[in-house]
Short mmCIF file of N, CA and C in Angstrom, two decimals:
data_model
loop_
_atom_site.label_atom_id
_atom_site.label_comp_id
_atom_site.label_asym_id
_atom_site.label_seq_id
_atom_site.Cartn_x
_atom_site.Cartn_y
_atom_site.Cartn_z
N MET C 1 0.77 -1.40 -0.06
CA MET C 1 0.46 -0.46 -0.04
C MET C 1 0.58 0.94 -0.55
N GLY C 2 2.34 1.11 0.80
CA GLY C 2 3.27 2.35 0.57
C GLY C 2 3.66 2.39 -0.58
N PHE C 3 3.73 1.60 -1.52
CA PHE C 3 4.34 1.99 -2.70
C PHE C 3 3.33 2.79 -3.83
N ILE C 4 1.71 2.10 -3.55
CA ILE C 4 1.32 3.12 -4.26
C ILE C 4 1.21 4.38 -3.73
N THR C 5 0.83 4.78 -2.27
CA THR C 5 0.76 5.83 -2.22
C THR C 5 2.34 6.41 -2.80
N MET C 6 3.49 6.13 -2.59
CA MET C 6 4.43 7.04 -3.00
C MET C 6 4.73 6.88 -4.51
N SER C 7 4.07 5.97 -4.72
CA SER C 7 4.01 6.50 -6.55
C SER C 7 2.82 7.35 -6.79
N ASN C 8 1.65 7.43 -6.16
CA ASN C 8 0.80 8.33 -6.60
C ASN C 8 0.78 9.85 -6.26
N LEU C 9 2.12 9.88 -5.16
CA LEU C 9 2.91 11.07 -4.92
C LEU C 9 3.90 11.70 -5.97
N LEU C 10 4.41 10.76 -6.60
CA LEU C 10 5.74 10.75 -7.90
C LEU C 10 4.92 11.36 -8.67
N ILE C 11 3.54 10.83 -9.21
CA ILE C 11 2.64 11.09 -10.30
C ILE C 11 1.97 12.42 -9.98
N LEU C 12 1.43 12.94 -8.54
CA LEU C 12 1.37 14.12 -8.61
C LEU C 12 2.30 15.69 -8.50
N ILE C 13 3.36 14.94 -8.26
CA ILE C 13 4.37 15.88 -8.26
C ILE C 13 4.95 16.55 -9.51
N ALA C 14 4.92 15.01 -10.56
CA ALA C 14 5.37 15.39 -11.88
C ALA C 14 4.67 15.84 -12.74
N SER C 15 3.02 15.88 -12.55
CA SER C 15 2.20 16.82 -12.88
C SER C 15 2.11 18.17 -12.18
N PHE C 16 2.60 18.48 -11.27
CA PHE C 16 3.00 20.17 -11.25
C PHE C 16 3.74 20.58 -11.44
N LEU C 17 4.68 19.80 -11.89
CA LEU C 17 5.52 20.25 -12.75
C LEU C 17 5.93 20.66 -14.30
N ILE C 18 5.47 19.68 -15.03
CA ILE C 18 4.43 19.45 -16.20
C ILE C 18 3.41 20.88 -16.55
N LEU C 19 2.45 20.94 -15.96
CA LEU C 19 1.28 21.69 -16.30
C LEU C 19 1.52 22.89 -16.52
N PRO C 20 1.94 23.20 -15.38
CA PRO C 20 2.18 24.83 -15.93
C PRO C 20 3.23 25.15 -16.89
N SER C 21 4.11 24.73 -17.34
CA SER C 21 4.63 25.02 -18.43
C SER C 21 3.75 24.69 -19.55
N SER C 22 2.42 23.94 -19.86
CA SER C 22 1.66 23.75 -20.75
C SER C 22 0.56 24.56 -20.91
N LEU C 23 0.25 25.10 -19.76
CA LEU C 23 -0.85 25.80 -19.28
C LEU C 23 -0.35 27.19 -19.86
N ALA C 24 0.91 27.67 -19.42
CA ALA C 24 1.89 29.17 -19.80
C ALA C 24 1.15 29.74 -21.18
N VAL C 25 0.31 30.63 -21.36
CA VAL C 25 0.26 31.42 -22.29
C VAL C 25 -0.01 32.48 -22.15
N THR C 26 0.62 33.49 -22.82
CA THR C 26 0.94 35.00 -22.27
C THR C 26 0.33 35.53 -23.71
N ASP C 27 0.15 36.52 -23.28
CA ASP C 27 -0.34 37.65 -24.46
C ASP C 27 0.46 37.67 -26.02
N SER C 28 1.42 37.39 -25.43
CA SER C 28 2.25 37.53 -26.95
C SER C 28 2.21 36.31 -27.44
N ASP C 29 1.99 34.47 -27.13
CA ASP C 29 1.72 33.34 -27.66
C ASP C 29 0.31 33.28 -27.99
N SER C 30 -0.74 34.80 -27.54
CA SER C 30 -2.17 33.75 -28.04
C SER C 30 -2.18 34.91 -29.50
N PRO C 31 -3.13 34.35 -30.18
CA PRO C 31 -3.27 34.84 -31.63
C PRO C 31 -3.51 35.87 -31.49
N THR C 32 -3.57 36.52 -32.05
CA THR C 32 -4.70 38.28 -32.83
C THR C 32 -5.53 37.66 -33.31
N ALA C 33 -6.69 38.80 -33.22
CA ALA C 33 -7.92 38.88 -34.03
C ALA C 33 -7.66 38.65 -35.53
N TYR C 34 -6.37 39.06 -35.68
CA TYR C 34 -5.92 39.63 -37.18
C TYR C 34 -5.84 37.69 -37.58
N SER C 35 -5.11 37.23 -36.72
CA SER C 35 -4.54 36.07 -37.56
C SER C 35 -5.31 34.72 -37.05
N ILE C 36 -6.62 35.12 -36.37
CA ILE C 36 -8.07 34.24 -36.63
C ILE C 36 -8.82 34.28 -37.38
N LEU C 37 -8.49 35.93 -37.93
CA LEU C 37 -9.08 36.22 -39.81
C LEU C 37 -8.89 35.21 -40.52
N GLN C 38 -7.76 34.84 -40.80
CA GLN C 38 -6.48 34.74 -41.72
C GLN C 38 -6.57 33.14 -41.33
N SER C 39 -6.86 32.48 -40.10
CA SER C 39 -7.58 31.05 -39.99
C SER C 39 -8.67 30.71 -40.70
N TYR C 40 -9.20 31.74 -40.73
CA TYR C 40 -10.75 30.73 -41.60
C TYR C 40 -10.66 31.81 -42.90
N ASN C 41 -9.73 32.46 -43.25
CA ASN C 41 -9.38 32.49 -44.84
C ASN C 41 -9.59 33.97 -45.13
N PHE C 42 -9.96 34.78 -44.11
CA PHE C 42 -9.62 36.02 -44.13
C PHE C 42 -9.24 37.06 -44.36
N PRO C 43 -9.28 37.90 -45.06
CA PRO C 43 -7.81 39.23 -44.78
C PRO C 43 -8.17 39.39 -44.12
N VAL C 44 -6.86 40.16 -43.07
CA VAL C 44 -6.59 41.37 -42.50
C VAL C 44 -7.62 42.25 -41.93
N GLY C 45 -7.47 42.76 -43.54
CA GLY C 45 -7.86 44.32 -43.62
C GLY C 45 -9.77 44.41 -43.61
N ILE C 46 -10.32 43.55 -43.35
CA ILE C 46 -11.85 43.72 -42.82
C ILE C 46 -12.02 44.14 -41.65
N LEU C 47 -10.82 43.96 -40.55
CA LEU C 47 -11.21 44.41 -39.75
C LEU C 47 -10.10 45.69 -39.49
N PRO C 48 -10.19 46.72 -38.94
CA PRO C 48 -9.81 48.39 -39.31
C PRO C 48 -8.90 48.07 -37.85
N LYS C 49 -7.55 48.67 -37.89
CA LYS C 49 -6.24 48.84 -36.71
C LYS C 49 -7.17 49.13 -35.06
N GLY C 50 -6.51 48.73 -34.32
CA GLY C 50 -7.34 48.67 -33.42
C GLY C 50 -7.98 47.49 -32.30
N VAL C 51 -7.90 46.38 -32.60
CA VAL C 51 -8.43 45.97 -32.33
C VAL C 51 -7.90 45.38 -30.51
N VAL C 52 -8.18 46.04 -29.30
CA VAL C 52 -7.56 45.34 -28.26
C VAL C 52 -8.21 43.86 -27.47
N SER C 53 -9.09 43.14 -27.87
CA SER C 53 -9.02 42.23 -27.70
C SER C 53 -10.47 41.86 -28.66
N TYR C 54 -10.52 39.96 -27.89
CA TYR C 54 -11.63 39.52 -28.75
C TYR C 54 -11.93 38.60 -28.33
N ASP C 55 -12.78 37.78 -27.98
CA ASP C 55 -13.25 36.29 -27.86
C ASP C 55 -14.12 35.43 -29.10
N LEU C 56 -13.69 34.25 -28.87
CA LEU C 56 -13.79 33.46 -29.69
C LEU C 56 -14.78 31.90 -29.55
N ASP C 57 -15.49 31.53 -29.52
CA ASP C 57 -16.05 30.11 -29.05
C ASP C 57 -15.74 29.53 -30.51
N LYS C 58 -15.01 28.63 -30.43
CA LYS C 58 -14.65 27.63 -31.39
C LYS C 58 -15.74 26.43 -32.17
N SER C 59 -16.24 26.10 -30.93
CA SER C 59 -17.83 24.90 -30.92
C SER C 59 -18.67 25.66 -31.90
N THR C 60 -18.99 26.84 -31.68
CA THR C 60 -20.15 27.27 -32.92
C THR C 60 -19.28 28.50 -33.53
N GLY C 61 -18.74 29.03 -33.25
CA GLY C 61 -17.48 29.84 -34.18
C GLY C 61 -18.18 31.56 -33.38
N ARG C 62 -19.09 31.92 -32.47
CA ARG C 62 -19.66 33.00 -32.40
C ARG C 62 -18.18 33.90 -31.66
N PHE C 63 -17.99 35.25 -32.21
CA PHE C 63 -17.11 35.80 -32.10
C PHE C 63 -17.62 37.40 -30.89
N HIS C 64 -16.72 37.27 -30.51
CA HIS C 64 -16.76 39.09 -29.65
C HIS C 64 -15.67 39.93 -30.36
N ALA C 65 -15.11 41.42 -31.51
CA ALA C 65 -13.87 42.10 -31.29
C ALA C 65 -14.04 43.59 -30.50
N TYR C 66 -13.26 43.73 -29.88
CA TYR C 66 -13.05 44.93 -28.39
C TYR C 66 -12.39 45.86 -29.41
N PHE C 67 -13.44 47.38 -29.94
CA PHE C 67 -11.89 48.42 -30.29
C PHE C 67 -12.26 49.16 -28.82
N ASN C 68 -11.43 50.14 -28.65
CA ASN C 68 -11.65 51.31 -27.45
C ASN C 68 -12.60 52.20 -27.38
N ASP C 69 -13.17 52.28 -28.26
CA ASP C 69 -14.06 53.20 -29.04
C ASP C 69 -14.66 52.75 -30.50
N SER C 70 -15.80 53.83 -31.02
CA SER C 70 -16.34 53.51 -32.28
C SER C 70 -15.29 53.75 -33.19
N CYS C 71 -15.12 53.07 -34.05
CA CYS C 71 -14.52 53.49 -35.22
C CYS C 71 -14.77 54.18 -36.92
N SER C 72 -14.60 54.93 -37.33
CA SER C 72 -15.17 55.36 -38.70
C SER C 72 -13.70 55.96 -39.72
N PHE C 73 -14.07 55.25 -41.07
CA PHE C 73 -13.54 55.84 -41.86
C PHE C 73 -13.70 55.75 -42.62
N ASN C 74 -12.81 56.86 -43.92
CA ASN C 74 -13.86 56.57 -45.53
C ASN C 74 -12.75 55.12 -46.36
N LEU C 75 -13.65 55.12 -47.23
CA LEU C 75 -12.48 54.25 -48.00
C LEU C 75 -12.62 54.78 -49.09
N VAL C 76 -11.58 54.88 -50.23
CA VAL C 76 -11.18 55.35 -51.46
C VAL C 76 -12.51 54.98 -52.38
N GLY C 77 -13.38 55.65 -52.98
CA GLY C 77 -14.50 55.28 -53.92
C GLY C 77 -15.95 56.12 -53.29
N SER C 78 -16.07 56.33 -52.48
CA SER C 78 -17.13 56.88 -51.06
C SER C 78 -17.70 56.31 -50.37
N TYR C 79 -17.29 55.25 -50.33
CA TYR C 79 -17.88 54.70 -49.03
C TYR C 79 -17.76 55.16 -47.73
N GLN C 80 -18.38 55.12 -46.23
CA GLN C 80 -18.01 55.40 -45.12
C GLN C 80 -17.87 54.62 -44.44
N LEU C 81 -17.71 54.12 -43.64
CA LEU C 81 -17.43 52.16 -43.05
C LEU C 81 -17.61 53.04 -41.20
N ASN C 82 -18.40 52.50 -40.31
CA ASN C 82 -18.15 52.37 -39.16
C ASN C 82 -18.09 51.43 -37.67
N TYR C 83 -17.12 51.16 -37.10
CA TYR C 83 -17.29 50.24 -36.96
C TYR C 83 -17.65 50.66 -35.29
N LYS C 84 -18.46 49.65 -34.48
CA LYS C 84 -18.77 49.92 -33.38
C LYS C 84 -18.09 49.34 -32.09
N SER C 85 -18.03 49.83 -31.00
CA SER C 85 -16.93 49.47 -30.33
C SER C 85 -16.90 47.42 -30.07
N VAL C 86 -17.93 47.97 -30.10
CA VAL C 86 -18.04 46.00 -30.10
C VAL C 86 -18.48 45.21 -30.99
N ILE C 87 -17.82 44.62 -31.86
CA ILE C 87 -19.08 43.84 -33.12
C ILE C 87 -18.84 42.35 -32.55
N SER C 88 -19.41 41.74 -33.26
CA SER C 88 -19.90 40.29 -33.44
C SER C 88 -20.75 39.73 -34.23
N GLY C 89 -20.33 38.06 -34.71
CA GLY C 89 -21.28 37.51 -35.11
C GLY C 89 -21.30 36.09 -35.24
N TYR C 90 -21.00 35.31 -36.20
CA TYR C 90 -20.86 34.02 -35.99
C TYR C 90 -19.28 33.77 -37.28
N ILE C 91 -18.47 33.11 -37.03
CA ILE C 91 -17.24 33.05 -38.40
C ILE C 91 -17.00 31.41 -38.20
N SER C 92 -16.52 31.05 -39.52
CA SER C 92 -16.72 30.11 -40.27
C SER C 92 -15.71 29.95 -41.72
N GLU C 93 -15.02 28.90 -42.04
CA GLU C 93 -13.88 28.93 -43.30
C GLU C 93 -15.06 29.93 -44.30
N ASN C 94 -14.69 31.04 -44.95
CA ASN C 94 -14.83 32.02 -46.12
C ASN C 94 -16.47 32.81 -45.32
N LYS C 95 -17.02 32.64 -43.97
CA LYS C 95 -17.70 32.93 -43.89
C LYS C 95 -18.04 33.93 -42.75
N LEU C 96 -18.52 34.96 -42.56
CA LEU C 96 -19.04 35.43 -41.54
C LEU C 96 -20.35 36.03 -41.78
N LYS C 97 -21.15 35.44 -40.56
CA LYS C 97 -22.55 35.95 -40.64
C LYS C 97 -23.31 36.43 -39.10
N LYS C 98 -24.33 36.89 -39.54
CA LYS C 98 -25.06 37.36 -38.22
C LYS C 98 -24.04 38.54 -37.69
N LEU C 99 -23.70 39.54 -38.68
CA LEU C 99 -22.65 40.71 -37.96
C LEU C 99 -23.86 41.47 -37.04
N THR C 100 -23.35 41.88 -36.06
CA THR C 100 -23.34 43.73 -35.22
C THR C 100 -22.64 44.34 -35.33
N GLY C 101 -22.55 45.44 -35.06
CA GLY C 101 -21.88 46.58 -34.68
C GLY C 101 -21.07 47.17 -36.58
N VAL C 102 -21.61 46.66 -36.63
CA VAL C 102 -20.55 47.26 -38.60
C VAL C 102 -21.73 47.83 -39.00
N LYS C 103 -21.73 49.09 -40.04
CA LYS C 103 -22.21 49.91 -40.52
C LYS C 103 -21.59 50.49 -41.76
N VAL C 104 -22.55 50.25 -43.07
CA VAL C 104 -21.65 50.96 -44.08
C VAL C 104 -23.01 52.64 -44.74
N LYS C 105 -21.92 53.73 -44.95
CA LYS C 105 -23.04 54.50 -45.69
C LYS C 105 -23.16 54.66 -47.24
N VAL C 106 -24.28 54.14 -47.32
CA VAL C 106 -24.77 54.31 -48.89
C VAL C 106 -25.56 55.52 -49.26
N LEU C 107 -25.68 56.12 -50.21
CA LEU C 107 -25.89 57.47 -50.59
C LEU C 107 -26.63 58.58 -49.24
N PHE C 108 -27.22 58.57 -49.19
CA PHE C 108 -27.84 59.01 -47.10
C PHE C 108 -27.86 57.96 -46.25
N LEU C 109 -27.55 56.55 -46.26
CA LEU C 109 -28.63 56.22 -45.72
C LEU C 109 -26.98 55.24 -45.02
N TRP C 110 -27.20 55.00 -43.44
CA TRP C 110 -26.63 53.88 -42.90
C TRP C 110 -27.02 52.59 -42.89
N LEU C 111 -26.45 51.36 -43.28
CA LEU C 111 -26.77 50.29 -43.50
C LEU C 111 -25.67 49.25 -42.46
N ASN C 112 -26.68 47.96 -42.29
CA ASN C 112 -25.29 47.37 -41.65
C ASN C 112 -25.20 46.15 -42.43
N ILE C 113 -24.26 45.72 -41.72
CA ILE C 113 -23.20 44.77 -42.89
C ILE C 113 -23.55 43.87 -42.22
N VAL C 114 -24.41 42.75 -42.52
CA VAL C 114 -24.65 41.59 -41.78
C VAL C 114 -24.05 39.91 -42.76
N GLU C 115 -23.74 39.93 -43.21
CA GLU C 115 -22.93 39.16 -43.43
C GLU C 115 -21.83 39.89 -45.08
N VAL C 116 -20.19 38.50 -44.81
CA VAL C 116 -19.51 38.76 -45.74
C VAL C 116 -18.82 37.30 -45.95
N ILE C 117 -19.06 37.04 -47.15
CA ILE C 117 -18.67 35.88 -47.48
C ILE C 117 -17.65 35.77 -48.77
N ARG C 118 -16.22 35.11 -48.77
CA ARG C 118 -15.78 35.22 -49.52
C ARG C 118 -15.37 33.99 -50.10
N ASN C 119 -15.49 34.53 -51.87
CA ASN C 119 -15.79 33.58 -52.70
C ASN C 119 -13.55 33.54 -53.38
N LYS C 120 -13.31 32.61 -53.51
CA LYS C 120 -12.31 33.06 -53.85
C LYS C 120 -10.92 33.77 -54.03
N GLU C 121 -11.34 35.15 -55.02
CA GLU C 121 -10.35 36.47 -54.85
C GLU C 121 -11.27 37.19 -54.95
N GLU C 122 -12.59 37.39 -54.62
CA GLU C 122 -13.31 38.06 -54.23
C GLU C 122 -14.06 38.05 -52.81
N MET C 123 -14.64 39.03 -52.14
CA MET C 123 -15.32 39.18 -51.29
C MET C 123 -16.82 40.33 -51.40
N GLU C 124 -17.37 39.07 -50.62
CA GLU C 124 -19.09 39.50 -51.35
C GLU C 124 -19.58 40.51 -49.82
N PHE C 125 -19.99 41.20 -49.45
CA PHE C 125 -20.55 42.43 -48.33
C PHE C 125 -21.75 42.44 -48.92
N SER C 126 -22.68 42.00 -47.67
CA SER C 126 -24.55 42.27 -47.68
C SER C 126 -24.67 43.10 -46.25
N VAL C 127 -25.44 43.52 -46.81
CA VAL C 127 -26.57 44.32 -46.00
C VAL C 127 -28.35 43.85 -46.22
N GLY C 128 -28.15 43.03 -46.34
CA GLY C 128 -29.39 41.99 -46.59
C GLY C 128 -30.46 42.01 -47.69
N ILE C 129 -30.98 43.48 -47.90
CA ILE C 129 -31.46 43.52 -49.15
C ILE C 129 -30.61 43.45 -50.38
N THR C 130 -29.36 44.06 -49.94
CA THR C 130 -28.32 43.91 -51.32
C THR C 130 -26.93 43.54 -50.90
N SER C 131 -26.18 43.37 -51.75
CA SER C 131 -24.69 42.68 -51.35
C SER C 131 -23.86 43.63 -52.25
N ALA C 132 -22.60 43.85 -52.20
CA ALA C 132 -21.51 44.66 -53.60
C ALA C 132 -20.00 43.46 -53.09
N ASN C 133 -18.96 43.40 -54.53
CA ASN C 133 -18.73 42.33 -54.26
C ASN C 133 -17.16 43.53 -54.80
N PHE C 134 -16.05 42.78 -53.77
CA PHE C 134 -14.73 43.92 -54.00
C PHE C 134 -13.67 42.68 -54.38
N ALA C 135 -12.81 42.87 -54.85
CA ALA C 135 -11.28 42.02 -55.17
C ALA C 135 -10.76 42.19 -53.85
N ILE C 136 -10.52 40.92 -53.11
CA ILE C 136 -9.58 40.72 -52.19
C ILE C 136 -8.13 41.37 -52.01
N GLN C 137 -7.46 42.29 -52.78
CA GLN C 137 -6.58 42.51 -53.15
C GLN C 137 -6.71 43.59 -51.92
N GLU C 138 -8.29 44.33 -52.09
CA GLU C 138 -8.03 45.97 -51.37
C GLU C 138 -8.62 45.51 -49.80
N PHE C 139 -8.54 44.12 -49.14
CA PHE C 139 -8.21 44.12 -48.02
C PHE C 139 -7.06 43.27 -47.34
N LEU C 140 -6.05 43.27 -48.19
CA LEU C 140 -4.58 42.94 -48.01
C LEU C 140 -4.11 43.51 -46.10
N GLU C 141 -4.33 44.99 -46.30
CA GLU C 141 -4.20 45.80 -45.07
C GLU C 141 -4.96 46.02 -44.24
N SER C 142 -4.96 46.45 -42.56
CA SER C 142 -6.16 47.14 -41.83
C SER C 142 -6.20 48.42 -42.36
N PRO C 143 -7.43 48.83 -42.44
CA PRO C 143 -7.65 50.48 -42.50
C PRO C 143 -7.50 51.39 -41.17
N GLN C 144 -7.12 52.36 -41.08
CA GLN C 144 -6.97 53.02 -39.57
C GLN C 144 -7.74 53.98 -39.76
N CYS C 145 -8.69 54.24 -38.29
CA CYS C 145 -9.38 54.42 -37.83
C CYS C 145 -9.43 56.24 -38.31
N GLY C 146 -10.25 56.78 -38.36
CA GLY C 146 -10.15 58.15 -38.54
C GLY C 146 -9.85 58.73 -40.04
N CYS C 147 -8.62 57.59 -41.02
CA CYS C 147 -8.18 58.15 -41.87
C CYS C 147 -8.12 56.95 -43.09
N GLY C 148 -8.60 55.61 -42.30
CA GLY C 148 -7.81 54.88 -43.93
C GLY C 148 -7.32 54.46 -44.23
N PHE C 149 -7.45 53.86 -45.59
CA PHE C 149 -5.75 53.83 -46.20
C PHE C 149 -5.87 55.66 -46.32
N GLU C 150 -5.68 56.40 -46.16
CA GLU C 150 -5.07 57.97 -46.37
C GLU C 150 -4.50 58.64 -45.69
N CYS C 151 -3.39 57.92 -44.56
CA CYS C 151 -3.86 58.34 -43.03
C CYS C 151 -1.74 58.82 -43.58
N ASP C 152 -1.82 60.05 -43.73
CA ASP C 152 -0.14 60.28 -43.32
C ASP C 152 0.35 60.30 -41.79
N ASP C 153 1.14 60.38 -41.73
CA ASP C 153 2.61 60.38 -40.29
C ASP C 153 2.24 61.04 -39.16
N SER C 154 1.43 62.19 -39.74
CA SER C 154 0.86 62.81 -38.51
C SER C 154 -0.34 62.94 -38.10
N LYS C 155 -1.01 62.11 -38.92
CA LYS C 155 -2.22 61.60 -37.99
C LYS C 155 -2.32 60.46 -37.39
N SER C 156 -2.81 60.73 -35.68
CA SER C 156 -2.96 59.87 -34.51
C SER C 156 -4.38 58.57 -35.43
N GLU C 157 -3.80 57.93 -34.45
CA GLU C 157 -4.18 56.33 -34.88
C GLU C 157 -5.48 56.19 -33.89
N GLY C 158 -5.73 57.52 -34.01
CA GLY C 158 -7.03 57.64 -32.94
C GLY C 158 -8.40 57.40 -33.30
N PHE C 159 -9.35 57.18 -32.64
CA PHE C 159 -10.60 56.88 -32.70
C PHE C 159 -11.42 58.46 -33.10
N VAL C 160 -12.58 57.95 -34.18
CA VAL C 160 -13.90 58.73 -34.01
C VAL C 160 -14.44 58.26 -33.87
N ALA C 161 -15.60 59.07 -32.58
CA ALA C 161 -16.89 58.94 -32.14
C ALA C 161 -18.03 59.08 -33.18
N SER C 162 -18.85 58.33 -33.66
CA SER C 162 -19.76 58.62 -34.58
C SER C 162 -21.14 57.52 -34.35
N SER C 163 -22.19 58.11 -34.77
CA SER C 163 -23.41 58.56 -34.35
C SER C 163 -24.43 56.71 -34.82
#
């Protein structure tokens, strides 16, 4: 009986020595929201710079991405985008669905982007009643809040509050 107790004690000690090193995950070891996007075959540029944290339920694909504040910017070609401080939805290979917190201004209307589908080298953005396709090359880099892709070094990477 003493041998079993000693054996269990050795296993317990070994577990404590091995377990912390296998569970230790620092912030630098955690994947970023941008690398998670890439793992589902999306380019990083569908999210602007400035995601401070995120959560993802890998079993359902449910996610939240968090910014310090809302984020607005114009894209070349007349579209204005607005990201709330929290965006959410469901992610799967080549598809984001049930999105909340992302709007695009079309003419004078703000419309919610509810779905994004990657189809080979194109991205399809749906606002429910209609959709628009864009070349994937337009999303290889993340835009910056406030100035999109038209930033110069003198502008800060600040967030722009909007309604």
